[in-house]
XYZ file of C-alpha atoms in Angstrom:
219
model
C 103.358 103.372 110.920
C 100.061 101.911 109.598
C 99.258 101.287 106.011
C 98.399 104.220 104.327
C 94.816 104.758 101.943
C 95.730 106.319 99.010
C 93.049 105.660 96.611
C 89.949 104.643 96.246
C 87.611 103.128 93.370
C 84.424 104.053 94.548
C 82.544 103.452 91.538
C 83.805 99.739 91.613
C 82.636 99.382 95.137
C 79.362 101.215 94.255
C 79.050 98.482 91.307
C 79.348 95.701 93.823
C 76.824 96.999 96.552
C 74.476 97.590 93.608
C 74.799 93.667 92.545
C 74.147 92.482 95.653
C 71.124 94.670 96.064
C 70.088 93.464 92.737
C 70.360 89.890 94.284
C 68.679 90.802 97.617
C 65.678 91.981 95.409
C 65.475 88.970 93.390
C 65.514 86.761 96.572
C 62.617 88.888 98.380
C 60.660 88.031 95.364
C 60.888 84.596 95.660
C 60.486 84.172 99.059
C 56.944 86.227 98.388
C 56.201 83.819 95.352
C 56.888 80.567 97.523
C 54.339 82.323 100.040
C 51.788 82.135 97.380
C 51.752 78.884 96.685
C 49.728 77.772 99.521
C 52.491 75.494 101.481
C 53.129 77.303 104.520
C 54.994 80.587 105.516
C 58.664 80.574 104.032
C 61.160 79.433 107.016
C 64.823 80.980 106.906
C 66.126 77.952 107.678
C 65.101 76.477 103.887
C 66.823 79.128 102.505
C 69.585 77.161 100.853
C 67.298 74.493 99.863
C 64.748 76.427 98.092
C 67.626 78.234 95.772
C 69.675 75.193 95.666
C 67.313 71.822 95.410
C 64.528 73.565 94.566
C 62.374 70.843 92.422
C 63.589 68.666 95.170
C 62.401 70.855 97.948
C 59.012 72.156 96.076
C 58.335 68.139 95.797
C 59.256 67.174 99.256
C 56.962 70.181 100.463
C 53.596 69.613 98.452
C 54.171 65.589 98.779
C 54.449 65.384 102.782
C 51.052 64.943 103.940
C 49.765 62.872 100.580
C 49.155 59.341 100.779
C 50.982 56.966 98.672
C 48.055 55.069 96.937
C 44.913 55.650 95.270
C 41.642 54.268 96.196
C 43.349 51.461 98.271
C 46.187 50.963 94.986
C 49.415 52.086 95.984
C 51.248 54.856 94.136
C 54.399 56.365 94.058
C 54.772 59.340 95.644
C 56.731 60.269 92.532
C 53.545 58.833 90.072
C 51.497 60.998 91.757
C 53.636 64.114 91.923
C 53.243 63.611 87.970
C 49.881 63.403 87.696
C 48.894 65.935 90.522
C 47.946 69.430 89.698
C 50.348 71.615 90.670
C 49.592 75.175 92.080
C 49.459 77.995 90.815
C 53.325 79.871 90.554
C 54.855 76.843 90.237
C 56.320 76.772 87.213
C 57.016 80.203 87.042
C 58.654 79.702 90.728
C 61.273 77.716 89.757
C 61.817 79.555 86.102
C 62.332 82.800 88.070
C 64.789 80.475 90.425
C 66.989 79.497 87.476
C 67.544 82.673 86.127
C 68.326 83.939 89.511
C 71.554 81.331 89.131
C 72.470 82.156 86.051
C 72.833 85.720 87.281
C 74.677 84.348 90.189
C 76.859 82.010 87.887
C 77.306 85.460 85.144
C 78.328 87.178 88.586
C 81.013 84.618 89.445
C 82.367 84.759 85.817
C 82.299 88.382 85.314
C 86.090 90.123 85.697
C 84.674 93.469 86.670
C 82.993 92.594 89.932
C 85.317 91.208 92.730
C 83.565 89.875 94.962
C 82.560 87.131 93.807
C 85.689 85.907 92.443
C 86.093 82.299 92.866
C 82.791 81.546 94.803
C 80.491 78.661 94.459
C 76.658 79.494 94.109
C 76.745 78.562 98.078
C 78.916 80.927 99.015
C 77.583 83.612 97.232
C 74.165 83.070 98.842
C 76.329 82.576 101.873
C 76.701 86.634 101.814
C 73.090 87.025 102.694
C 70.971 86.786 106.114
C 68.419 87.556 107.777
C 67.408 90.000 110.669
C 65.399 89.195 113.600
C 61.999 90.074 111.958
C 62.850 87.718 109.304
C 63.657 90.153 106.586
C 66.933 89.192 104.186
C 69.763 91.720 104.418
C 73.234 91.498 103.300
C 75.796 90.419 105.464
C 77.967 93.894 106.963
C 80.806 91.803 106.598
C 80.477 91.178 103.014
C 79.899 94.829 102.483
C 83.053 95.597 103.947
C 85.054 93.091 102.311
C 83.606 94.987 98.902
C 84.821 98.167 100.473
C 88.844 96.899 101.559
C 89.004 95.379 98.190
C 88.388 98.753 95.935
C 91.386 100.196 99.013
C 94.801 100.635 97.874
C 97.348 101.159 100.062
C 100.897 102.488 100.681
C 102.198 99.692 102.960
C 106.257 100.246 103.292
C 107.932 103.101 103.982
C 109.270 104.554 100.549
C 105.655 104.616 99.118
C 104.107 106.267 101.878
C 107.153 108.864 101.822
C 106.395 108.992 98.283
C 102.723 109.240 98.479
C 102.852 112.609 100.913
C 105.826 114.344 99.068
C 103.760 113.749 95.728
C 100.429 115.194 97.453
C 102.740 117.851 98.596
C 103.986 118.503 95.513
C 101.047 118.089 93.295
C 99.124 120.997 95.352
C 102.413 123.311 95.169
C 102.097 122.968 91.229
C 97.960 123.279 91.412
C 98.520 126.769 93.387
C 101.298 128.058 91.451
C 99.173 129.206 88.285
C 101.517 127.682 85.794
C 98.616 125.966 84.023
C 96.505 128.415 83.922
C 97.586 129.633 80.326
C 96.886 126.197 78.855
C 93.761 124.235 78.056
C 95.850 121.202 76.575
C 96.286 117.998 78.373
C 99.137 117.432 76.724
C 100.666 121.022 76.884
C 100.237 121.022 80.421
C 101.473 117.195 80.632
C 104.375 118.871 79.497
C 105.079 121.403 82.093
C 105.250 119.078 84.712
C 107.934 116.926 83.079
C 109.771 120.704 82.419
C 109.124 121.074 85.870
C 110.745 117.765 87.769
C 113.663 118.380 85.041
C 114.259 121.880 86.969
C 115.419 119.235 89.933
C 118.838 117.038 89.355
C 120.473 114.521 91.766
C 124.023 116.198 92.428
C 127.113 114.283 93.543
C 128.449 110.747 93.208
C 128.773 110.418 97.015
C 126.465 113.762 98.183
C 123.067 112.323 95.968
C 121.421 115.384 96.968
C 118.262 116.881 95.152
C 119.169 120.218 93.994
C 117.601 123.236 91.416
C 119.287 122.339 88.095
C 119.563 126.175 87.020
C 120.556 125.135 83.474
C 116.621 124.017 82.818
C 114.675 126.857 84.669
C 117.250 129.716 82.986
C 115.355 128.072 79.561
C 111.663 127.475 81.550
């Protein structure tokens, strides 16, 4: 027999989905800020680089077809990058890129969402893609990974036997009416344990469940 689903957290998994939407939105805006500042169309491929090494990458980008001197004196390409004017979103480019880590980094640390327990800033950026129009999506595979780990399951034989007879029994004692006289939790907390006392184990040898009369005579 297969494992069994008995439960699932579904607002836990609906938590994680939401983060990573969170994340896909913060990404699509920096890919359309990057756009804007005049150095060519954003490639998928620099992906990693722009999130990761971004001074590095923003310098490599806008220094790449600039000569390395100045009226005939040569210059550093790193002098220059100093003095140069830089364009317009820059700054605010890799500001907005910075907090996007720390929400990544808050993400990792953070003991309510899963996911991204244990990951590196990589990784977690590893759990995005993009389609064939160039769009960013999140991986499927990383959506069901969310999903399987909000999934519990029954996975011998006693707890799946246990799981159905419970089910069973639970909608025997939600038919039955016996609650319908009390409003308290606690009152009604109480009729089930009056309840499973009405059933004994009988015999040293026999262990058979049986009605213990004795406690439903008193119900």
């Amino acid at each position: 027999m297969e494992n069994l689903l008995i439960d699932f957290n579904k607002s836990g998994y609906e938590s994680e989905i939401l983060s990573l939407e969170t994340l896909k939105i913060c990404f699509e805006k920096v890919i359309e800020h990057y756009n804007l500042l005049g150095l060519g169309h954003f490639e998928t491929k620099d992906f990693h680089n722009l999130l990761l090494n971004t001074e590095k990458f923003l310098f490599d980008n806008l220094m790449k077809d600039k000569q390395d001197n100045i009226s005939g004196l040569p210059v550093s390409k790193e002098k220059m990058f100093e003095i140069m004017e830089k364009p317009t979103g820059y700054y605010s480019l890799i500001s907005e890129i910075k907090d996007i880590n720390e929400k990544i980094s808050s993400k990792i640390k953070s003991q309510y969402l899963k996911l991204y327990t244990g990951c590196s800033q990589k990784k977690v950026i590893d759990f995005f893609d993009f389609d064939a129009k160039g769009a960013i999506i999140i991986k499927q595979k990383k959506i069901d990974q969310a999903k399987k780990l909000y999934e519990l399951y029954a996975t011998t034989e006693q707890s799946k036997t246990a799981f159905l007879l419970a089910t069973k029994v639970c909608e025997l004692l939600n038919k039955s009416g016996l609650f319908q006289s009390h409003n308290d939790y606690y009152t009604n907390n109480r009729q089930v344990e009056k309840i499973m006392e009405c059933i004994k184990i009988e015999g040293k040898c026999e262990n058979a469940a049986k009605i213990n009369i004795n406690k439903i005579k008193y119900f």
